[in-house]
Amino acid sequence: MTMTSTPPAEQATAAPQRRTGRWIDDWRPEEPEFWAETGQTVARRNLVWSIFAEHLGFSVWLIWSVSSAFLLAQGFEFTAQQLFLLVAIPNLVGSLLRVPYTLAVGSFGGRNWTMVSAALLLVPTLGFAVAVTNPATPYWAFCIIAATAGFGGGNFASSMANINFFYPAAKKGAALGLNAAGGNLGVALIQFFLPVIVGGAGIFGLVKASEGGIHLERAAWIYAGLAVVATAAAYFLMDNLGTAKADARSQLAVLKSKQTWVMSLLYIGTFGSFIGYSAAMPLLIKLNFWRQPVPSIPGIGINFVFYAFLGALVGSMARPLGGWLADKYGGARITLVAFGGMIAATLGVLHTVSLLQPVPPPPAPEVLAQIAADPASFDYPPAVLDAVNANSEIFPFFLGIFLLVFAFSGIGNGSTYKMIPAIFKTEADRIGVDGSPERRHAVLNATKRASAAIGIIGAVGAIGGFLIPITFGSPWVSDPIDATKVAFVIFTAFYVVCALVTWTVYLRTPAEDQAATSYAGVGI
């Protein structure tokens, strides 16, 4: 039942109107008095718990990025190509789920869908816990369980679409940046803490690795428990907005907008790079800089577990900076700067990769079994020692420049998400005159369109998280360094295309007869 309306004289400062089921029907974030008196408090509370739920989603989504590197140590015999596929599958499923997850916010309410999406994380976590404790689990079963981890990737789209409704246009960049950064940090934390939780390694020597071997199921049980906490927190502490209600047909209408597809392309370059590199980085480091044939043999080179989380951490921390800079200087300008930085940094990574020496492939499974049976008799071949030692000297430069790629991708993530609502609001501001009913309706509809577009754009952008590991992984066994070189050449060329599109569509001063429909100079 909807509550009675508030008299106009009191409406500006009245508390949000509620009905049963934690629904708020009166929500006017663009009105300064309403926002200052009541709106921002409610919005911040929902933002905090949205970040928590989304953070868990990202952690579960990327749990395979690190755990795949430990599967061999736990007794599973998978090839490098199979491991890269396990890393990539959750990203593909997560990208496909982002559209229905976005539509679910308008259909069921943001708070209600946060409960459902958090509870769904129990499927991949409990499935993971069972699979890794059974040495007979076939590879295809791992692929199915990895696919369900994509539920966590869908959380991002619904969370961002929901928070977009809570904040006024002038504060969307920072709010969406914080919401996304909190989720993105889930990637860094799962990559940092999972090796410690499962007993695979300590933290830079401060914590010792477990002497009882690898126990991947420990991480799964912890995140299953946290998923229950997130579900309860959404139930008790979050709200649904009645103004966010929209039918699927009207939301999918944004598919007809050219801007939806332009921004999808740009988001592949920013977020697709962030999630793809985050997923691939542990295996990328392990295959080029680290060698340990069996767990009972001391490893040589650069241990990936100490550094794999840094890229995701830097990218996550840079995302709110990108949103803040976009609020201040315009999203398109900052996005162009981000792509320029990514082009330069990716060329730098390509240069460091060209200096690497090929590391001979690991021994065959039967040889590994002999080494495990008699580790005392094993010595690293001179060719392996020389290659790993030489590559270890290059690693600081490789890592440092690669972190710049993450930093600029994070800035671009924040700035592109500022652009999305700004684009649709710009279109709404061209309808009617200021203060007219037509303009007010257009602005409200623009928020709904932007939230729907966020889901579409997020879905397309996340496909980069699938393509990047696949590009790295396909020819690994035969010639990993050449495969890496080709991959970075392709990525650099794509960033050049994204930079040109950003400048042409959103920054280039158009001809006079096109000025009325141009987005240049309007703060996008």
XYZ file of C-alpha atoms in Angstrom:
524
model
C 0.000 0.000 0.000
C 1.397 3.413 -1.000
C 1.453 6.073 1.695
C -0.442 9.355 1.282
C 1.384 12.111 -0.586
C 3.222 14.879 1.235
C 1.944 18.457 0.827
C 4.079 20.465 -1.675
C 5.264 22.918 0.970
C 6.742 20.127 3.039
C 7.861 17.821 0.235
C 11.396 19.160 -0.145
C 12.542 18.065 3.294
C 10.174 15.204 4.084
C 11.581 11.804 4.865
C 11.349 9.211 2.076
C 7.879 7.683 1.889
C 7.905 3.959 2.716
C 5.545 1.049 2.327
C 5.831 -2.551 3.390
C 8.830 -4.579 2.263
C 11.295 -1.688 2.688
C 10.104 0.153 -0.429
C 10.723 3.915 -0.716
C 8.222 5.638 -3.017
C 9.253 9.279 -2.659
C 12.832 9.677 -3.867
C 14.091 13.018 -5.261
C 17.909 13.056 -5.136
C 18.192 15.938 -7.620
C 16.461 18.301 -5.143
C 19.224 19.794 -2.907
C 17.131 20.139 0.277
C 15.735 16.628 0.072
C 19.209 15.244 -0.570
C 20.857 17.137 2.291
C 18.149 16.410 4.852
C 17.335 12.770 4.210
C 18.481 11.409 0.858
C 22.223 11.150 1.349
C 21.920 9.183 4.619
C 19.742 6.529 3.022
C 21.893 6.444 -0.101
C 25.110 5.977 1.861
C 23.685 3.105 3.907
C 22.594 1.301 0.762
C 25.937 2.023 -0.875
C 27.876 0.464 2.027
C 25.990 -2.824 1.944
C 25.897 -2.864 -1.830
C 29.698 -2.638 -1.786
C 29.898 -5.525 0.682
C 27.687 -7.805 -1.410
C 29.390 -6.856 -4.644
C 32.815 -7.366 -3.057
C 31.886 -10.959 -2.241
C 30.553 -11.434 -5.749
C 33.844 -10.369 -7.281
C 35.796 -12.603 -4.881
C 33.774 -15.648 -5.850
C 33.907 -14.669 -9.518
C 37.721 -14.596 -9.491
C 38.321 -17.438 -7.031
C 39.522 -19.586 -9.938
C 42.175 -17.050 -10.960
C 44.373 -18.191 -8.059
C 42.976 -21.584 -7.141
C 43.591 -22.901 -10.674
C 47.310 -22.445 -10.094
C 47.056 -24.643 -6.974
C 45.058 -27.479 -8.537
C 48.225 -29.257 -9.679
C 49.628 -29.077 -6.154
C 46.430 -30.675 -4.854
C 46.878 -33.632 -7.170
C 44.895 -32.738 -10.293
C 46.617 -33.218 -13.674
C 45.484 -30.378 -15.947
C 47.387 -28.715 -18.785
C 48.125 -24.994 -18.916
C 45.475 -24.577 -21.595
C 42.890 -26.285 -19.387
C 43.803 -24.020 -16.469
C 43.451 -20.860 -18.567
C 40.043 -22.073 -19.709
C 38.969 -22.570 -16.085
C 40.050 -18.981 -15.426
C 38.148 -17.678 -18.456
C 34.830 -19.542 -18.108
C 33.529 -17.560 -15.072
C 34.217 -14.318 -16.925
C 32.168 -15.406 -19.930
C 29.212 -16.521 -17.819
C 29.455 -13.444 -15.605
C 29.311 -11.159 -18.631
C 26.232 -12.934 -20.025
C 24.423 -12.704 -16.681
C 24.868 -8.953 -16.354
C 21.903 -8.094 -18.546
C 19.296 -10.180 -16.667
C 20.828 -9.080 -13.350
C 20.382 -5.438 -14.347
C 16.777 -6.008 -15.422
C 16.116 -7.739 -12.115
C 16.657 -4.483 -10.194
C 13.726 -2.816 -11.946
C 11.554 -5.922 -11.713
C 12.175 -7.011 -8.107
C 13.815 -4.037 -6.364
C 17.479 -3.429 -5.615
C 17.376 -4.676 -2.045
C 15.388 -7.781 -2.949
C 17.708 -8.708 -5.790
C 20.797 -8.125 -3.640
C 19.444 -10.795 -1.291
C 18.895 -13.237 -4.144
C 22.218 -12.583 -5.850
C 24.143 -12.924 -2.578
C 22.400 -16.206 -1.775
C 23.238 -17.564 -5.241
C 26.937 -17.339 -4.340
C 26.389 -20.467 -2.230
C 26.157 -22.510 -5.449
C 29.728 -21.946 -6.724
C 31.304 -21.893 -3.255
C 29.747 -25.131 -2.014
C 30.324 -26.803 -5.379
C 33.963 -25.726 -5.272
C 34.389 -27.075 -1.737
C 33.108 -30.507 -2.769
C 35.009 -30.755 -6.074
C 38.510 -29.889 -4.848
C 38.371 -32.469 -2.050
C 37.677 -35.324 -4.472
C 40.723 -36.273 -6.612
C 38.396 -38.141 -8.981
C 36.467 -34.987 -9.935
C 36.619 -34.810 -13.759
C 37.673 -31.711 -15.641
C 34.208 -31.164 -17.118
C 32.776 -30.946 -13.590
C 35.311 -28.264 -12.741
C 34.203 -26.366 -15.863
C 30.565 -26.452 -14.746
C 31.425 -25.279 -11.223
C 33.647 -22.545 -12.659
C 30.702 -21.436 -14.800
C 28.510 -20.980 -11.706
C 31.174 -18.648 -10.311
C 29.885 -16.293 -12.996
C 26.982 -15.541 -10.632
C 29.425 -13.274 -8.829
C 30.129 -11.384 -12.042
C 26.452 -10.655 -12.524
C 26.327 -9.013 -9.093
C 28.294 -6.055 -10.378
C 25.701 -5.004 -12.951
C 22.722 -5.183 -10.595
C 24.628 -3.379 -7.858
C 25.709 -0.548 -10.143
C 22.240 -0.202 -11.671
C 20.706 -0.043 -8.190
C 23.114 2.552 -6.765
C 22.699 4.704 -9.869
C 19.102 5.393 -8.780
C 20.102 6.551 -5.287
C 22.452 9.409 -6.217
C 22.038 12.752 -8.006
C 23.804 13.197 -11.347
C 26.546 15.398 -9.867
C 27.561 12.661 -7.419
C 27.077 9.564 -9.560
C 30.695 9.416 -10.696
C 32.111 9.210 -7.182
C 29.339 6.946 -5.859
C 29.530 4.493 -8.751
C 33.324 4.625 -8.541
C 33.281 3.689 -4.857
C 30.709 0.973 -5.414
C 32.716 -0.535 -8.245
C 36.031 -0.161 -6.434
C 34.667 -2.008 -3.411
C 33.673 -4.835 -5.698
C 36.913 -4.762 -7.668
C 38.874 -5.027 -4.417
C 37.341 -8.461 -4.033
C 39.653 -9.566 -6.845
C 42.737 -8.298 -5.044
C 41.752 -9.722 -1.657
C 40.906 -13.189 -2.963
C 44.237 -13.271 -4.769
C 46.075 -12.045 -1.662
C 44.433 -14.134 1.044
C 43.479 -17.356 -0.775
C 47.062 -18.713 -0.844
C 47.291 -18.145 2.915
C 43.833 -19.541 3.677
C 44.433 -22.738 1.688
C 47.958 -23.240 3.059
C 49.744 -22.550 -0.211
C 52.060 -19.749 0.852
C 52.709 -17.139 3.494
C 52.524 -13.374 3.141
C 56.002 -12.224 2.135
C 57.484 -14.452 4.826
C 55.357 -12.957 7.613
C 53.009 -15.946 7.637
C 54.230 -19.464 7.002
C 52.610 -21.771 4.517
C 50.703 -24.690 5.954
C 52.745 -27.854 6.501
C 49.664 -29.985 5.919
C 49.487 -29.309 2.188
C 46.966 -27.426 0.063
C 43.330 -27.254 1.220
C 41.416 -25.214 -1.369
C 38.076 -26.030 0.234
C 38.880 -23.719 3.159
C 38.429 -20.624 1.007
C 35.126 -21.936 -0.329
C 33.670 -22.478 3.148
C 34.700 -18.982 4.264
C 33.056 -17.287 1.305
C 29.936 -19.408 1.637
C 29.574 -18.092 5.187
C 30.119 -14.507 4.040
C 27.438 -14.963 1.369
C 24.959 -15.782 4.139
C 26.017 -12.595 5.980
C 25.533 -10.503 2.835
C 22.063 -11.956 2.293
C 21.029 -11.107 5.862
C 22.536 -7.597 5.642
C 20.551 -6.838 2.488
C 17.361 -8.073 4.137
C 17.709 -5.901 7.240
C 19.638 -2.826 6.040
C 18.929 -2.072 2.379
C 15.955 -0.478 0.590
C 14.023 -0.819 -2.664
C 13.192 2.343 -4.617
C 9.722 2.588 -6.095
C 11.087 5.111 -8.626
C 13.446 2.417 -9.951
C 10.587 0.224 -11.170
C 10.739 -0.384 -14.913
C 9.559 -3.087 -17.263
C 12.071 -5.133 -19.218
C 10.874 -3.850 -22.591
C 11.522 -0.211 -21.721
C 14.902 -1.070 -20.232
C 15.983 -3.081 -23.268
C 15.050 -0.105 -25.451
C 18.556 1.224 -24.746
C 19.810 -1.454 -27.142
C 18.608 0.830 -29.930
C 20.810 3.690 -28.726
C 24.109 4.089 -30.553
C 25.658 5.405 -27.356
C 25.048 2.086 -25.603
C 27.248 0.296 -28.118
C 29.903 2.997 -28.258
C 30.264 2.879 -24.488
C 30.271 -0.936 -24.579
C 33.305 -0.802 -26.849
C 35.086 1.579 -24.489
C 34.197 -0.541 -21.486
C 35.736 -3.615 -23.087
C 38.952 -1.597 -23.167
C 38.781 -0.494 -19.525
C 36.910 -3.023 -17.416
C 37.492 -5.907 -19.816
C 41.214 -5.273 -19.455
C 41.020 -5.018 -15.679
C 39.141 -8.263 -15.145
C 40.959 -10.137 -17.924
C 44.429 -9.212 -16.736
C 43.422 -9.870 -13.120
C 42.260 -13.361 -14.036
C 45.307 -14.188 -16.143
C 48.067 -12.574 -14.085
C 48.682 -15.420 -11.571
C 49.160 -17.976 -14.343
C 51.060 -15.454 -16.459
C 53.637 -14.975 -13.702
C 53.783 -18.651 -12.815
C 54.451 -19.828 -16.369
C 57.107 -17.231 -17.209
C 58.885 -16.553 -13.924
C 58.369 -19.535 -11.586
C 59.173 -23.207 -11.741
C 58.297 -25.877 -9.189
C 57.622 -29.306 -10.723
C 56.124 -30.801 -7.535
C 55.269 -29.270 -4.116
C 58.022 -31.258 -2.359
C 60.706 -29.542 -4.470
C 61.764 -25.972 -3.540
C 60.635 -23.604 -6.263
C 62.886 -21.211 -8.157
C 62.208 -17.769 -9.608
C 59.328 -15.428 -8.758
C 56.504 -16.977 -6.744
C 53.276 -15.724 -8.284
C 51.317 -15.798 -5.013
C 53.297 -12.846 -3.660
C 52.513 -10.513 -6.553
C 49.397 -11.669 -8.422
C 47.031 -9.565 -6.278
C 48.864 -6.276 -6.885
C 47.338 -5.609 -10.303
C 43.777 -5.977 -9.096
C 44.573 -3.887 -6.018
C 46.003 -1.010 -8.049
C 43.149 -1.129 -10.559
C 40.550 -1.175 -7.792
C 42.086 1.754 -5.934
C 42.324 3.762 -9.146
C 38.659 3.335 -10.036
C 37.190 5.881 -7.574
C 39.964 8.267 -8.615
C 38.721 7.952 -12.168
C 35.167 8.709 -11.041
C 36.307 11.737 -9.037
C 38.407 13.084 -11.906
C 35.485 12.540 -14.266
C 33.154 14.508 -11.976
C 35.707 17.339 -11.969
C 37.024 17.407 -15.535
C 34.544 15.380 -17.572
C 34.367 11.649 -18.156
C 35.369 11.698 -21.818
C 38.564 13.680 -21.164
C 39.660 11.329 -18.390
C 38.737 8.273 -20.477
C 40.938 9.554 -23.311
C 43.807 10.067 -20.876
C 43.263 6.550 -19.511
C 43.481 4.975 -22.965
C 46.587 7.009 -23.734
C 48.196 5.680 -20.570
C 47.133 2.112 -21.370
C 48.651 2.340 -24.848
C 51.997 3.544 -23.491
C 52.052 1.053 -20.611
C 51.057 -1.907 -22.779
C 53.878 -1.094 -25.196
C 56.175 -1.077 -22.161
C 54.968 -4.515 -21.084
C 55.463 -5.746 -24.643
C 59.081 -4.558 -24.505
C 59.774 -6.387 -21.245
C 58.175 -9.570 -22.608
C 60.463 -9.391 -25.644
C 63.435 -9.617 -23.254
C 62.263 -12.872 -21.635
C 63.925 -16.201 -22.305
C 61.676 -19.187 -23.049
C 61.459 -21.513 -20.045
C 61.501 -25.197 -21.071
C 58.084 -26.800 -20.520
C 57.427 -28.839 -17.364
C 58.207 -32.581 -17.465
C 55.618 -35.110 -18.572
C 53.171 -36.414 -15.898
C 55.015 -39.727 -15.548
C 58.289 -37.870 -14.949
C 56.619 -35.644 -12.374
C 55.403 -38.763 -10.599
C 58.975 -40.074 -10.426
C 60.204 -36.732 -9.053
C 57.480 -36.729 -6.400
C 58.448 -40.271 -5.393
C 62.131 -39.371 -5.018
C 62.506 -35.563 -4.674
C 66.020 -35.815 -3.217
C 67.433 -37.014 -6.533
C 66.015 -34.099 -8.540
C 68.119 -31.230 -9.896
C 66.822 -28.434 -12.107
C 68.243 -28.701 -15.659
C 70.757 -25.912 -16.464
C 68.492 -24.560 -19.228
C 65.631 -24.120 -16.766
C 67.893 -22.469 -14.178
C 69.370 -20.050 -16.717
C 65.993 -19.039 -18.158
C 64.254 -18.589 -14.789
C 67.179 -16.605 -13.327
C 67.387 -14.350 -16.385
C 63.641 -13.715 -16.375
C 63.681 -12.978 -12.642
C 65.945 -9.989 -13.317
C 63.394 -8.591 -15.762
C 60.402 -9.223 -13.482
C 60.566 -5.899 -11.519
C 60.267 -3.956 -14.777
C 57.534 -6.264 -16.077
C 55.528 -5.911 -12.863
C 56.007 -2.163 -12.503
C 54.860 -1.375 -16.038
C 52.033 -3.904 -15.851
C 50.758 -2.136 -12.722
C 50.529 1.054 -14.786
C 48.224 -0.796 -17.175
C 46.042 -1.708 -14.197
C 46.116 1.851 -12.850
C 44.983 3.404 -16.120
C 42.352 0.704 -16.664
C 40.980 1.474 -13.186
C 40.847 5.194 -13.936
C 39.082 4.405 -17.202
C 36.585 2.182 -15.385
C 35.575 5.074 -13.149
C 35.422 7.671 -15.918
C 33.390 5.535 -18.346
C 30.769 4.869 -15.688
C 30.511 8.598 -15.105
C 29.906 9.046 -18.835
C 26.945 6.658 -19.054
C 24.416 8.580 -16.897
C 25.810 11.886 -18.193
C 25.085 10.884 -21.795
C 21.454 10.027 -21.118
C 20.931 13.106 -18.930
C 22.341 15.283 -21.705
C 19.766 13.836 -24.072
C 17.009 14.460 -21.501
C 18.088 18.079 -20.980
C 17.402 18.727 -24.655
C 13.718 17.880 -24.217
C 11.287 20.711 -23.352
C 12.389 23.641 -21.202
C 13.859 23.766 -17.728
C 11.214 22.990 -15.084
C 8.644 21.695 -17.557
C 6.806 18.398 -16.959
C 8.355 17.064 -20.169
C 11.860 17.800 -18.878
C 11.186 16.272 -15.435
C 9.785 13.108 -17.011
C 12.719 12.919 -19.403
C 15.256 13.257 -16.573
C 13.591 10.479 -14.553
C 13.442 8.280 -17.635
C 17.101 9.074 -18.336
C 18.081 7.588 -14.979
C 16.182 4.401 -15.803
C 17.759 4.252 -19.254
C 21.218 4.810 -17.791
C 20.747 1.995 -15.283
C 19.620 -0.341 -18.059
C 22.550 0.744 -20.215
C 24.930 0.046 -17.338
C 23.864 -3.592 -17.438
C 24.274 -3.893 -21.203
C 27.588 -2.058 -21.229
C 28.860 -4.021 -18.241
C 27.917 -7.290 -19.925
C 29.691 -6.495 -23.177
C 32.694 -5.040 -21.369
C 33.145 -8.091 -19.178
C 33.601 -10.253 -22.263
C 37.134 -8.880 -22.288
C 37.661 -10.884 -19.122
C 37.047 -14.032 -21.161
C 38.991 -13.054 -24.273
C 42.201 -11.982 -22.536
C 42.947 -15.305 -20.740
C 41.977 -17.227 -23.880
C 44.356 -15.100 -25.954
C 47.151 -15.706 -23.478
C 46.375 -19.378 -23.049
C 45.744 -20.916 -26.459
C 49.343 -21.580 -27.594
C 51.045 -21.671 -24.189
C 52.388 -25.195 -24.371
C 54.319 -24.680 -27.608
C 55.597 -21.097 -27.340
C 54.294 -19.042 -24.408
C 56.455 -15.955 -24.920
C 55.484 -15.497 -28.567
C 51.848 -15.958 -27.578
C 52.207 -13.232 -24.959
C 53.822 -10.869 -27.466
C 51.051 -11.339 -30.002
C 48.436 -10.849 -27.290
C 49.875 -7.516 -26.169
C 50.164 -6.283 -29.759
C 46.452 -7.022 -30.234
C 45.540 -5.320 -26.950
C 47.576 -2.200 -27.772
C 45.938 -1.852 -31.189
C 42.507 -2.143 -29.582
C 43.312 0.631 -27.082
C 44.287 2.886 -29.986
C 40.867 2.254 -31.536
C 39.159 3.044 -28.206
C 41.081 6.317 -27.849
C 40.116 7.394 -31.358
C 36.441 6.565 -30.731
C 36.443 8.518 -27.444
C 37.874 11.609 -29.112
C 35.713 11.384 -32.242
C 32.356 10.801 -30.531
C 32.655 12.783 -27.291
C 35.433 15.378 -27.588
C 35.857 16.456 -31.206
C 34.161 19.772 -31.995
C 31.533 18.955 -34.627
C 30.410 20.880 -37.645
C 27.972 23.707 -36.884
C 24.934 21.809 -38.153
C 25.733 18.920 -35.820
C 26.283 20.982 -32.672
C 22.772 20.390 -31.372
C 23.368 16.666 -31.064
C 27.027 16.795 -30.039
C 28.232 15.607 -26.633
C 31.406 17.699 -26.714
C 31.669 20.401 -24.075
C 28.740 19.232 -21.920
C 30.810 17.589 -19.197
C 30.476 13.982 -20.327
